[in-house]
Amino acid sequence: MATIKDVAKLAGVSFKTVSRVINRELSVGEELRERVWMAIKELDYQPNISARQLRGGASFIAFIYDNPNSHYVIDMQHGILSECCEQGFELLIHPVHASGGAVAEKLERLVRTSHIAGLVLTPPFSESSELIAALVRQNVHFVRILSASAAPDDLGPCVFVDDFQAAFDITEFLLGLGHRHIAFLGGDMAHRSSVERLNGYKVALEQHHIPADEQLVLEGQYSFDSGAERTHKLLQSHKPPSAIFASNDEIAAGALFAARIERVDVPRALSIVGFEDSPFSRQSWPKLTTAHQPNAAIAGQATRLLIEDIRRQRRDCTDEAVQRNTGFSPKLIVRDSTCAVIP
């Protein structure tokens, strides 16, 4: 089998340069990098991942999550894995129960025993100031994906999703169709995204001088059953809403189901909007108006920022200017589940 020294000899470079190329370090020039990769291909050289780990160059990225939405988790996995393959890292998928306690200790142990280079954190972990402080104290690399309009601090790279603006735009869209009695079906309020989407909904109503009716704001879970149950309750009330803004597509699909059971025509008698643009939004009938949230792209960008941060510290380039934060704003997609108010 070819060794790293064989590659170095064929490429006419030092074995340290070959190592830098394999690790995708930016300090190697384009001409040298191309020469090394040609030698690697010609010799069919396979880097020894175990040896790299023992030398302190951990090559695993861990995806940490606690989210019942399988579509969200799968999209995140695809985005992270794609970037890991591109950058020469491996992916470890590690679900953790946020309510289980001692989360910081569990993650610190995972990093230490599994040769993890860094963590991709999604809500609710990315929103825990206690957990972030513990990871900083332990010098653990991480990137946060969270709901915000800007990075909350400079403790580590961050990808933020502007749920507030997206929810504001959805509510504005429904108001533009003539709806004034708009219900809001929230998700788990322990997630910052639920709070931001509710705030966007309320601010849009306020700007149109429409008081938020607390009878139309129903908290619940990010699930089909939760959406169906709450919609059934709304449709049985003395003044049913003309539109429902559901905090995700799974809730919205449950709302569609409840409307069908109650023989309420969607969208002529009831407009329904979801959030995320998951398969639920395209597989339902009618297809859901929703906000497209590019989860795979968000995860890929988060992984890219994390790996850049890891390599920057390995080179001891503490004053090097690098991109630390990126923002995404979900965009409205209009489909068949909404229409203008019919007199």
CSV table of C-alpha atoms in Angstrom, one decimal, residues 37-310:
chain,number,residue,atom,x,y,z
A,37,TRP,CA,-4.1,15.2,-5.4
A,38,MET,CA,-2.8,13.9,-8.7
A,39,ALA,CA,-0.2,11.9,-6.9
A,40,ILE,CA,-2.8,10.6,-4.4
A,41,LYS,CA,-5.0,9.5,-7.2
A,42,GLU,CA,-2.2,7.8,-9.2
A,43,LEU,CA,-1.0,5.9,-6.2
A,44,ASP,CA,-4.5,5.2,-4.9
A,45,TYR,CA,-3.4,6.4,-1.5
A,46,GLN,CA,-5.9,6.0,1.4
A,47,PRO,CA,-5.2,8.2,4.4
A,48,ASN,CA,-5.1,6.4,7.7
A,49,ILE,CA,-7.9,8.0,9.7
A,50,SER,CA,-7.0,6.2,13.0
A,51,ALA,CA,-3.4,7.4,12.8
A,52,ARG,CA,-4.6,11.0,12.2
A,53,GLN,CA,-6.8,10.8,15.3
A,54,LEU,CA,-3.9,9.5,17.4
A,55,ARG,CA,-1.8,12.4,16.3
A,56,GLY,CA,-4.5,14.8,17.6
A,57,GLY,CA,-6.1,15.5,14.3
A,58,ALA,CA,-9.6,14.3,15.1
A,59,SER,CA,-11.6,14.0,11.9
A,60,PHE,CA,-15.1,13.4,13.2
A,61,ILE,CA,-17.9,16.0,13.3
A,62,ALA,CA,-20.8,15.2,15.7
A,63,PHE,CA,-24.3,16.2,14.9
A,64,ILE,CA,-26.1,16.8,18.2
A,65,TYR,CA,-29.9,17.0,18.2
A,66,ASP,CA,-33.1,16.4,20.2
A,67,ASN,CA,-36.0,17.1,17.7
A,68,PRO,CA,-39.1,15.0,17.0
A,69,ASN,CA,-39.3,16.3,13.4
A,70,SER,CA,-37.8,13.5,11.4
A,71,HIS,CA,-37.8,15.6,8.2
A,72,TYR,CA,-35.7,18.3,9.9
A,73,VAL,CA,-33.2,15.8,11.2
A,74,ILE,CA,-32.8,14.0,7.9
A,75,ASP,CA,-32.3,17.3,6.0
A,76,MET,CA,-29.7,18.4,8.6
A,77,GLN,CA,-27.9,15.0,8.3
A,78,HIS,CA,-27.7,15.4,4.5
A,79,GLY,CA,-26.3,18.9,4.7
A,80,ILE,CA,-23.7,18.1,7.3
A,81,LEU,CA,-22.6,14.8,5.6
A,82,SER,CA,-22.2,16.5,2.2
A,83,GLU,CA,-19.9,19.1,3.7
A,84,CYS,CA,-18.0,16.6,5.8
A,85,CYS,CA,-17.3,14.4,2.6
A,86,GLU,CA,-16.2,17.5,0.8
A,87,GLN,CA,-13.8,18.6,3.6
A,88,GLY,CA,-12.4,15.1,4.5
A,89,PHE,CA,-14.3,14.7,7.8
A,90,GLU,CA,-16.5,11.9,9.0
A,91,LEU,CA,-19.9,12.4,10.6
A,92,LEU,CA,-21.1,11.0,13.9
A,93,ILE,CA,-24.9,11.4,14.6
A,94,HIS,CA,-25.6,11.6,18.3
A,95,PRO,CA,-29.2,12.2,19.6
A,96,VAL,CA,-29.3,13.5,23.1
A,97,HIS,CA,-32.3,14.0,25.4
A,98,ALA,CA,-32.3,17.7,26.3
A,99,SER,CA,-34.3,17.0,29.5
A,100,GLY,CA,-32.0,14.1,30.6
A,101,GLY,CA,-29.6,16.3,32.6
A,102,ALA,CA,-25.8,16.6,32.7
A,103,VAL,CA,-25.8,17.4,28.9
A,104,ALA,CA,-22.5,19.4,29.0
A,105,GLU,CA,-20.7,16.5,30.8
A,106,LYS,CA,-22.1,14.0,28.3
A,107,LEU,CA,-20.9,16.1,25.3
A,108,GLU,CA,-17.5,16.8,26.8
A,109,ARG,CA,-17.1,13.0,27.4
A,110,LEU,CA,-18.2,12.3,23.8
A,111,VAL,CA,-15.5,14.7,22.5
A,112,ARG,CA,-12.8,13.2,24.7
A,113,THR,CA,-13.5,9.5,24.0
A,114,SER,CA,-14.6,9.6,20.4
A,115,HIS,CA,-11.9,11.9,19.0
A,116,ILE,CA,-14.5,14.5,18.0
A,117,ALA,CA,-13.2,17.6,16.3
A,118,GLY,CA,-16.3,19.6,16.8
A,119,LEU,CA,-20.1,19.7,17.4
A,120,VAL,CA,-22.9,20.9,15.3
A,121,LEU,CA,-25.6,22.1,17.8
A,122,THR,CA,-29.3,22.5,16.9
A,123,PRO,CA,-32.1,23.7,19.2
A,124,PRO,CA,-32.6,23.4,22.1
A,125,PHE,CA,-28.8,22.8,22.8
A,126,SER,CA,-27.7,25.7,20.6
A,127,GLU,CA,-30.0,28.0,22.7
A,128,SER,CA,-28.7,27.0,26.1
A,129,SER,CA,-26.3,29.6,27.5
A,130,GLU,CA,-25.3,27.2,30.3
A,131,LEU,CA,-24.2,24.5,27.8
A,132,ILE,CA,-22.4,27.0,25.6
A,133,ALA,CA,-20.5,28.4,28.6
A,134,ALA,CA,-19.5,24.8,29.6
A,135,LEU,CA,-18.2,24.0,26.1
A,136,VAL,CA,-16.2,27.2,26.0
A,137,ARG,CA,-14.6,26.4,29.3
A,138,GLN,CA,-13.7,22.9,28.0
A,139,ASN,CA,-12.3,24.4,24.8
A,140,VAL,CA,-14.7,22.3,22.7
A,141,HIS,CA,-15.3,23.5,19.1
A,142,PHE,CA,-19.0,24.0,18.2
A,143,VAL,CA,-21.2,25.8,15.8
A,144,ARG,CA,-24.8,26.8,16.7
A,145,ILE,CA,-27.9,26.8,14.5
A,146,LEU,CA,-30.5,28.9,16.1
A,147,SER,CA,-33.5,31.2,15.6
A,148,ALA,CA,-32.4,34.8,15.7
A,149,SER,CA,-31.9,37.8,13.4
A,150,ALA,CA,-28.3,38.1,14.4
A,151,ALA,CA,-25.6,36.2,16.2
A,152,PRO,CA,-26.1,36.6,20.0
A,153,ASP,CA,-22.4,36.7,20.9
A,154,ASP,CA,-18.9,35.9,19.6
A,155,LEU,CA,-18.4,32.7,21.6
A,156,GLY,CA,-18.3,30.6,18.4
A,157,PRO,CA,-19.5,30.4,14.8
A,158,CYS,CA,-23.2,30.7,14.4
A,159,VAL,CA,-25.8,30.2,11.7
A,160,PHE,CA,-29.0,32.0,12.5
A,161,VAL,CA,-32.5,31.7,11.0
A,162,ASP,CA,-34.7,34.7,10.9
A,163,ASP,CA,-38.0,33.0,12.0
A,164,PHE,CA,-39.4,36.4,13.2
A,165,GLN,CA,-39.2,38.0,9.7
A,166,ALA,CA,-40.6,34.8,8.0
A,167,ALA,CA,-43.5,34.7,10.4
A,168,PHE,CA,-44.1,38.4,9.9
A,169,ASP,CA,-44.2,37.9,6.1
A,170,ILE,CA,-46.6,35.0,6.4
A,171,THR,CA,-49.0,37.0,8.5
A,172,GLU,CA,-48.7,40.0,6.2
A,173,PHE,CA,-49.6,37.7,3.3
A,174,LEU,CA,-52.7,36.5,5.0
A,175,LEU,CA,-53.7,40.0,5.9
A,176,GLY,CA,-53.2,41.0,2.3
A,177,LEU,CA,-55.7,38.3,1.3
A,178,GLY,CA,-58.3,40.1,3.6
A,179,HIS,CA,-58.0,37.8,6.6
A,180,ARG,CA,-58.5,39.5,9.9
A,181,HIS,CA,-59.4,36.5,12.2
A,182,ILE,CA,-56.1,34.6,12.0
A,183,ALA,CA,-55.2,31.8,14.4
A,184,PHE,CA,-51.7,30.8,15.4
A,185,LEU,CA,-50.8,27.2,16.3
A,186,GLY,CA,-47.4,27.3,18.1
A,187,GLY,CA,-44.9,24.5,18.6
A,188,ASP,CA,-42.9,23.7,21.7
A,189,MET,CA,-42.4,27.1,23.3
A,190,ALA,CA,-39.1,25.8,24.8
A,191,HIS,CA,-37.7,26.3,21.3
A,192,ARG,CA,-36.7,29.8,20.4
A,193,SER,CA,-38.1,29.3,16.9
A,194,SER,CA,-41.6,29.0,18.4
A,195,VAL,CA,-41.2,32.3,20.3
A,196,GLU,CA,-39.8,34.1,17.3
A,197,ARG,CA,-42.6,32.9,15.0
A,198,LEU,CA,-45.2,33.9,17.5
A,199,ASN,CA,-43.6,37.4,17.8
A,200,GLY,CA,-43.5,37.9,14.1
A,201,TYR,CA,-47.2,37.0,13.9
A,202,LYS,CA,-48.1,39.4,16.7
A,203,VAL,CA,-46.1,42.3,15.3
A,204,ALA,CA,-47.6,42.0,11.9
A,205,LEU,CA,-51.1,42.2,13.4
A,206,GLU,CA,-50.1,45.2,15.5
A,207,GLN,CA,-48.8,47.1,12.5
A,208,HIS,CA,-52.3,46.6,10.9
A,209,HIS,CA,-53.9,47.8,14.2
A,210,ILE,CA,-55.5,44.4,14.8
A,211,PRO,CA,-55.3,43.3,18.5
A,212,ALA,CA,-53.9,39.8,19.0
A,213,ASP,CA,-56.8,37.6,20.2
A,214,GLU,CA,-55.3,35.2,22.8
A,215,GLN,CA,-58.2,32.8,22.1
A,216,LEU,CA,-56.7,32.3,18.7
A,217,VAL,CA,-53.1,31.6,19.9
A,218,LEU,CA,-52.9,28.0,20.9
A,219,GLU,CA,-49.6,26.5,22.2
A,220,GLY,CA,-48.8,22.8,21.5
A,221,GLN,CA,-46.3,20.5,20.0
A,222,TYR,CA,-44.7,20.3,16.5
A,223,SER,CA,-46.8,17.3,15.6
A,224,PHE,CA,-49.7,16.2,13.3
A,225,ASP,CA,-51.9,15.2,16.2
A,226,SER,CA,-51.3,18.5,18.0
A,227,GLY,CA,-52.3,20.4,14.9
A,228,ALA,CA,-55.5,18.4,14.4
A,229,GLU,CA,-56.6,18.6,18.0
A,230,ARG,CA,-56.2,22.4,18.2
A,231,THR,CA,-57.8,23.0,14.8
A,232,HIS,CA,-60.8,20.9,15.9
A,233,LYS,CA,-61.1,23.1,19.0
A,234,LEU,CA,-61.0,26.3,16.9
A,235,LEU,CA,-63.6,25.1,14.4
A,236,GLN,CA,-66.0,24.2,17.2
A,237,SER,CA,-65.7,27.7,18.7
A,238,HIS,CA,-68.4,30.3,18.3
A,239,LYS,CA,-66.3,32.4,15.9
A,240,PRO,CA,-63.9,30.1,13.9
A,241,PRO,CA,-60.9,31.7,12.3
A,242,SER,CA,-60.8,32.4,8.5
A,243,ALA,CA,-57.1,31.5,8.4
A,244,ILE,CA,-54.6,29.4,10.4
A,245,PHE,CA,-50.8,30.0,10.7
A,246,ALA,CA,-49.2,26.8,11.8
A,247,SER,CA,-45.7,26.8,13.2
A,248,ASN,CA,-44.6,23.9,11.0
A,249,ASP,CA,-45.9,21.8,8.1
A,250,GLU,CA,-46.7,18.9,10.3
A,251,ILE,CA,-49.0,21.0,12.4
A,252,ALA,CA,-50.5,22.4,9.3
A,253,ALA,CA,-51.1,18.9,7.9
A,254,GLY,CA,-53.0,18.1,11.1
A,255,ALA,CA,-55.1,21.3,10.6
A,256,LEU,CA,-56.0,20.2,7.1
A,257,PHE,CA,-57.1,16.8,8.4
A,258,ALA,CA,-59.3,18.4,11.1
A,259,ALA,CA,-60.8,20.7,8.5
A,260,ARG,CA,-61.7,17.8,6.3
A,261,ILE,CA,-63.3,15.9,9.2
A,262,GLU,CA,-65.3,19.0,10.1
A,263,ARG,CA,-66.3,19.4,6.4
A,264,VAL,CA,-64.7,22.8,6.2
A,265,ASP,CA,-63.5,23.7,2.7
A,266,VAL,CA,-59.8,24.6,2.4
A,267,PRO,CA,-59.0,27.3,1.2
A,268,ARG,CA,-62.5,28.8,0.4
A,269,ALA,CA,-63.7,28.7,4.0
A,270,LEU,CA,-60.3,28.3,5.8
A,271,SER,CA,-56.8,29.2,4.6
A,272,ILE,CA,-54.0,27.3,6.2
A,273,VAL,CA,-50.2,28.1,6.1
A,274,GLY,CA,-47.4,26.0,7.3
A,275,PHE,CA,-43.7,26.6,7.9
A,276,GLU,CA,-40.4,24.8,6.7
A,277,ASP,CA,-41.5,23.5,3.2
A,278,SER,CA,-41.1,19.8,4.4
A,279,PRO,CA,-42.6,16.9,2.4
A,280,PHE,CA,-45.8,17.4,4.4
A,281,SER,CA,-46.4,20.6,2.5
A,282,ARG,CA,-46.2,18.9,-0.9
A,283,GLN,CA,-47.8,15.6,-0.1
A,284,SER,CA,-51.0,17.1,1.5
A,285,TRP,CA,-54.1,18.0,-0.4
A,286,PRO,CA,-54.4,20.8,-1.1
A,287,LYS,CA,-50.7,21.5,-1.2
A,288,LEU,CA,-49.6,23.9,1.6
A,289,THR,CA,-48.6,27.5,1.4
A,290,THR,CA,-45.5,27.6,3.6
A,291,ALA,CA,-42.1,29.2,4.2
A,292,HIS,CA,-39.2,27.5,2.6
A,293,GLN,CA,-36.4,26.8,5.2
A,294,PRO,CA,-33.3,25.4,3.4
A,295,ASN,CA,-32.3,23.0,6.2
A,296,ALA,CA,-29.7,21.1,4.2
A,297,ALA,CA,-28.0,24.4,3.1
A,298,ILE,CA,-28.2,25.7,6.7
A,299,ALA,CA,-26.5,22.6,8.0
A,300,GLY,CA,-23.9,22.6,5.3
A,301,GLN,CA,-23.0,26.2,6.0
A,302,ALA,CA,-22.8,25.5,9.7
A,303,THR,CA,-20.5,22.6,9.1
A,304,ARG,CA,-18.3,24.7,6.8
A,305,LEU,CA,-17.9,27.4,9.5
A,306,LEU,CA,-17.1,24.8,12.2
A,307,ILE,CA,-14.4,23.1,10.1
A,308,GLU,CA,-12.8,26.5,9.2
A,309,ASP,CA,-12.8,27.4,12.9
A,310,ILE,CA,-11.1,24.0,13.8
